[in-house]
Amino acid sequence: MRTTGRRPMRADARRNYERLLVEATDLFARHGVDASLEDVAKAAGVGIGTLYRHFPSRDALIEALLRTRFDSLAATAEHLLRHPSPAEAVRIWARGFAETATTFHGLVRHMAHALKDEGSQLFAACRRSRESAGRLLRRAQESGEYRADLDPDDFVLLVQSVAWASEHTHDDGSLDRLLSLVVDGLRPR
């Protein structure tokens, strides 16, 4: 159970928290991550102060909405460290990361900013993703399947760029097509 400080959340606070997540998911799915937080609070039937008590910033709300996906992505990366093909493991992880980054319109931009802002609630989750990518990438580099000069931060930035481009092309096949071009282009010559 989520707690605030040291005490467990009261039942009414827990209901408000859950309603805020449901309504934020709905509004962000329809209007992107820049949807009005006042509209989220209103849809949840609470005041904006209640929203900010649970989520002190937009990034905190986004992190809560995506926590399960980020945790799953980290677990997938750990599992992929045992994949027989290091290059394929990187490709699978990159696809999962790109899918997460396109969960809501505008999310890629928030994730990119979060990697630069250590005070952001989203920073730790994005940093974990970068570290997961780094471990997979090092393994692929050590096997000779990926360029030795590729930096994990650059790799994550490239995958984020593909996610951003895919989000803006409105072409359902663009994510896989662009991701293949980038991932295949990282192999040594």
mmCIF file of C-alpha atoms in Angstrom, residues 2-175:
data_model
loop_
_atom_site.group_PDB
_atom_site.id
_atom_site.type_symbol
_atom_site.label_atom_id
_atom_site.label_comp_id
_atom_site.label_asym_id
_atom_site.label_seq_id
_atom_site.Cartn_x
_atom_site.Cartn_y
_atom_site.Cartn_z
ATOM 1 C CA ARG A 2 1.278 3.490 -0.858
ATOM 2 C CA THR A 3 2.064 5.648 2.109
ATOM 3 C CA THR A 4 2.564 9.349 2.553
ATOM 4 C CA GLY A 5 5.304 9.969 5.049
ATOM 5 C CA ARG A 6 5.124 7.249 7.687
ATOM 6 C CA ARG A 7 1.424 6.574 7.939
ATOM 7 C CA PRO A 8 -0.641 4.419 5.562
ATOM 8 C CA MET A 9 -2.989 6.371 3.339
ATOM 9 C CA ARG A 10 -6.531 6.814 4.696
ATOM 10 C CA ALA A 11 -9.274 5.070 2.707
ATOM 11 C CA ASP A 12 -10.706 8.323 1.321
ATOM 12 C CA ALA A 13 -7.229 9.555 0.360
ATOM 13 C CA ARG A 14 -6.558 6.222 -1.331
ATOM 14 C CA ARG A 15 -9.801 6.517 -3.330
ATOM 15 C CA ASN A 16 -8.853 10.060 -4.376
ATOM 16 C CA TYR A 17 -5.377 8.893 -5.400
ATOM 17 C CA GLU A 18 -6.805 6.059 -7.508
ATOM 18 C CA ARG A 19 -9.444 8.322 -9.119
ATOM 19 C CA LEU A 20 -6.780 10.869 -10.005
ATOM 20 C CA LEU A 21 -4.730 8.161 -11.732
ATOM 21 C CA VAL A 22 -7.754 6.893 -13.679
ATOM 22 C CA GLU A 23 -8.798 10.362 -14.805
ATOM 23 C CA ALA A 24 -5.226 11.428 -15.633
ATOM 24 C CA THR A 25 -4.816 8.307 -17.760
ATOM 25 C CA ASP A 26 -8.013 9.126 -19.632
ATOM 26 C CA LEU A 27 -7.257 12.825 -20.154
ATOM 27 C CA PHE A 28 -3.605 12.235 -21.061
ATOM 28 C CA ALA A 29 -4.661 9.554 -23.555
ATOM 29 C CA ARG A 30 -7.049 12.000 -25.207
ATOM 30 C CA HIS A 31 -5.114 15.273 -24.892
ATOM 31 C CA GLY A 32 -1.489 14.350 -24.165
ATOM 32 C CA VAL A 33 0.604 14.892 -21.038
ATOM 33 C CA ASP A 34 0.109 18.644 -21.204
ATOM 34 C CA ALA A 35 -3.616 18.286 -20.463
ATOM 35 C CA SER A 36 -4.820 20.598 -17.714
ATOM 36 C CA LEU A 37 -4.180 19.269 -14.217
ATOM 37 C CA GLU A 38 -7.225 21.259 -13.089
ATOM 38 C CA ASP A 39 -9.268 19.192 -15.563
ATOM 39 C CA VAL A 40 -7.775 16.005 -14.083
ATOM 40 C CA ALA A 41 -8.761 17.081 -10.570
ATOM 41 C CA LYS A 42 -12.244 18.137 -11.705
ATOM 42 C CA ALA A 43 -12.821 14.835 -13.546
ATOM 43 C CA ALA A 44 -11.734 12.955 -10.406
ATOM 44 C CA GLY A 45 -14.173 14.975 -8.306
ATOM 45 C CA VAL A 46 -11.480 16.574 -6.135
ATOM 46 C CA GLY A 47 -9.906 19.980 -5.812
ATOM 47 C CA ILE A 48 -6.564 20.929 -7.344
ATOM 48 C CA GLY A 49 -5.045 21.004 -3.842
ATOM 49 C CA THR A 50 -5.860 17.315 -3.424
ATOM 50 C CA LEU A 51 -4.159 16.547 -6.732
ATOM 51 C CA TYR A 52 -1.041 18.441 -5.639
ATOM 52 C CA ARG A 53 -0.995 16.741 -2.232
ATOM 53 C CA HIS A 54 -0.721 13.402 -3.995
ATOM 54 C CA PHE A 55 1.349 14.574 -6.977
ATOM 55 C CA PRO A 56 3.405 17.719 -6.278
ATOM 56 C CA SER A 57 4.236 18.134 -9.980
ATOM 57 C CA ARG A 58 3.151 16.991 -13.422
ATOM 58 C CA ASP A 59 6.255 14.770 -13.550
ATOM 59 C CA ALA A 60 5.230 13.116 -10.261
ATOM 60 C CA LEU A 61 1.833 12.290 -11.768
ATOM 61 C CA ILE A 62 3.406 10.984 -14.980
ATOM 62 C CA GLU A 63 5.860 8.865 -12.983
ATOM 63 C CA ALA A 64 2.995 7.351 -10.968
ATOM 64 C CA LEU A 65 1.082 6.571 -14.163
ATOM 65 C CA LEU A 66 4.105 4.919 -15.777
ATOM 66 C CA ARG A 67 5.736 3.310 -12.708
ATOM 67 C CA THR A 68 4.530 -0.180 -13.604
ATOM 68 C CA ARG A 69 5.767 0.189 -17.187
ATOM 69 C CA PHE A 70 9.177 1.468 -16.057
ATOM 70 C CA ASP A 71 9.490 -1.382 -13.537
ATOM 71 C CA SER A 72 8.524 -3.867 -16.240
ATOM 72 C CA LEU A 73 11.071 -2.367 -18.631
ATOM 73 C CA ALA A 74 13.817 -2.699 -15.997
ATOM 74 C CA ALA A 75 12.835 -6.329 -15.324
ATOM 75 C CA THR A 76 12.799 -7.021 -19.071
ATOM 76 C CA ALA A 77 16.313 -5.598 -19.373
ATOM 77 C CA GLU A 78 17.567 -7.886 -16.607
ATOM 78 C CA HIS A 79 15.967 -10.871 -18.332
ATOM 79 C CA LEU A 80 17.400 -9.815 -21.722
ATOM 80 C CA LEU A 81 20.931 -9.917 -20.313
ATOM 81 C CA ARG A 82 20.595 -13.695 -20.743
ATOM 82 C CA HIS A 83 19.219 -13.507 -24.305
ATOM 83 C CA PRO A 84 21.380 -15.561 -26.721
ATOM 84 C CA SER A 85 21.712 -12.612 -29.111
ATOM 85 C CA PRO A 86 22.947 -9.393 -27.464
ATOM 86 C CA ALA A 87 21.925 -7.371 -30.536
ATOM 87 C CA GLU A 88 18.399 -8.791 -30.481
ATOM 88 C CA ALA A 89 18.199 -8.093 -26.741
ATOM 89 C CA VAL A 90 18.993 -4.420 -27.430
ATOM 90 C CA ARG A 91 16.372 -4.323 -30.191
ATOM 91 C CA ILE A 92 13.681 -5.819 -27.915
ATOM 92 C CA TRP A 93 14.509 -3.395 -25.106
ATOM 93 C CA ALA A 94 14.542 -0.408 -27.481
ATOM 94 C CA ARG A 95 11.085 -1.381 -28.790
ATOM 95 C CA GLY A 96 9.714 -1.567 -25.247
ATOM 96 C CA PHE A 97 11.274 1.762 -24.306
ATOM 97 C CA ALA A 98 9.915 3.450 -27.439
ATOM 98 C CA GLU A 99 6.435 2.051 -26.743
ATOM 99 C CA THR A 100 6.588 3.406 -23.190
ATOM 100 C CA ALA A 101 7.770 6.799 -24.467
ATOM 101 C CA THR A 102 4.749 7.012 -26.773
ATOM 102 C CA THR A 103 2.158 6.032 -24.161
ATOM 103 C CA PHE A 104 0.831 9.597 -24.172
ATOM 104 C CA HIS A 105 1.337 12.361 -26.714
ATOM 105 C CA GLY A 106 4.127 14.657 -25.548
ATOM 106 C CA LEU A 107 5.627 12.150 -23.121
ATOM 107 C CA VAL A 108 8.913 11.848 -25.033
ATOM 108 C CA ARG A 109 9.627 15.526 -24.389
ATOM 109 C CA HIS A 110 8.947 15.127 -20.651
ATOM 110 C CA MET A 111 11.201 12.074 -20.461
ATOM 111 C CA ALA A 112 14.028 13.877 -22.279
ATOM 112 C CA HIS A 113 13.780 16.845 -19.911
ATOM 113 C CA ALA A 114 13.594 14.551 -16.882
ATOM 114 C CA LEU A 115 16.971 13.017 -17.736
ATOM 115 C CA LYS A 116 18.468 16.502 -17.334
ATOM 116 C CA ASP A 117 16.623 17.447 -14.126
ATOM 117 C CA GLU A 118 17.715 15.393 -11.119
ATOM 118 C CA GLY A 119 14.992 17.074 -9.039
ATOM 119 C CA SER A 120 12.237 15.725 -11.292
ATOM 120 C CA GLN A 121 10.072 12.869 -10.020
ATOM 121 C CA LEU A 122 10.522 11.281 -13.430
ATOM 122 C CA PHE A 123 14.351 11.463 -13.280
ATOM 123 C CA ALA A 124 14.906 8.241 -11.324
ATOM 124 C CA ALA A 125 12.627 6.186 -13.572
ATOM 125 C CA CYS A 126 14.213 7.579 -16.737
ATOM 126 C CA ARG A 127 17.702 7.102 -15.282
ATOM 127 C CA ARG A 128 16.922 3.443 -14.500
ATOM 128 C CA SER A 129 15.915 3.008 -18.135
ATOM 129 C CA ARG A 130 19.179 4.554 -19.286
ATOM 130 C CA GLU A 131 21.163 2.259 -16.965
ATOM 131 C CA SER A 132 19.265 -0.795 -18.267
ATOM 132 C CA ALA A 133 20.067 0.236 -21.817
ATOM 133 C CA GLY A 134 23.701 0.693 -20.841
ATOM 134 C CA ARG A 135 24.062 -2.856 -19.537
ATOM 135 C CA LEU A 136 22.430 -4.334 -22.636
ATOM 136 C CA LEU A 137 24.443 -2.114 -24.934
ATOM 137 C CA ARG A 138 27.775 -2.969 -23.251
ATOM 138 C CA ARG A 139 27.021 -6.664 -23.693
ATOM 139 C CA ALA A 140 26.266 -6.140 -27.389
ATOM 140 C CA GLN A 141 29.426 -4.050 -27.782
ATOM 141 C CA GLU A 142 31.574 -6.680 -26.045
ATOM 142 C CA SER A 143 30.196 -9.317 -28.425
ATOM 143 C CA GLY A 144 31.151 -7.101 -31.380
ATOM 144 C CA GLU A 145 27.530 -6.734 -32.499
ATOM 145 C CA TYR A 146 27.353 -2.970 -31.814
ATOM 146 C CA ARG A 147 29.744 -0.100 -32.359
ATOM 147 C CA ALA A 148 32.217 0.313 -29.510
ATOM 148 C CA ASP A 149 31.931 4.106 -29.583
ATOM 149 C CA LEU A 150 28.179 4.164 -28.884
ATOM 150 C CA ASP A 151 27.362 5.820 -25.563
ATOM 151 C CA PRO A 152 24.245 4.663 -23.621
ATOM 152 C CA ASP A 153 22.993 8.246 -23.298
ATOM 153 C CA ASP A 154 23.252 8.688 -27.067
ATOM 154 C CA PHE A 155 21.484 5.379 -27.611
ATOM 155 C CA VAL A 156 18.564 6.364 -25.353
ATOM 156 C CA LEU A 157 18.416 9.753 -27.089
ATOM 157 C CA LEU A 158 18.237 8.020 -30.473
ATOM 158 C CA VAL A 159 15.414 5.754 -29.306
ATOM 159 C CA GLN A 160 13.586 8.762 -27.849
ATOM 160 C CA SER A 161 14.040 10.545 -31.175
ATOM 161 C CA VAL A 162 12.498 7.612 -32.996
ATOM 162 C CA ALA A 163 9.581 7.642 -30.543
ATOM 163 C CA TRP A 164 9.114 11.385 -31.072
ATOM 164 C CA ALA A 165 9.254 11.033 -34.870
ATOM 165 C CA SER A 166 6.806 8.134 -34.785
ATOM 166 C CA GLU A 167 4.421 10.124 -32.615
ATOM 167 C CA HIS A 168 4.447 12.986 -35.113
ATOM 168 C CA THR A 169 4.158 11.002 -38.356
ATOM 169 C CA HIS A 170 0.771 9.486 -37.466
ATOM 170 C CA ASP A 171 1.864 6.368 -39.345
ATOM 171 C CA ASP A 172 1.271 3.176 -37.360
ATOM 172 C CA GLY A 173 4.237 1.387 -38.936
ATOM 173 C CA SER A 174 6.746 4.180 -38.479
ATOM 174 C CA LEU A 175 7.916 3.171 -34.994
#
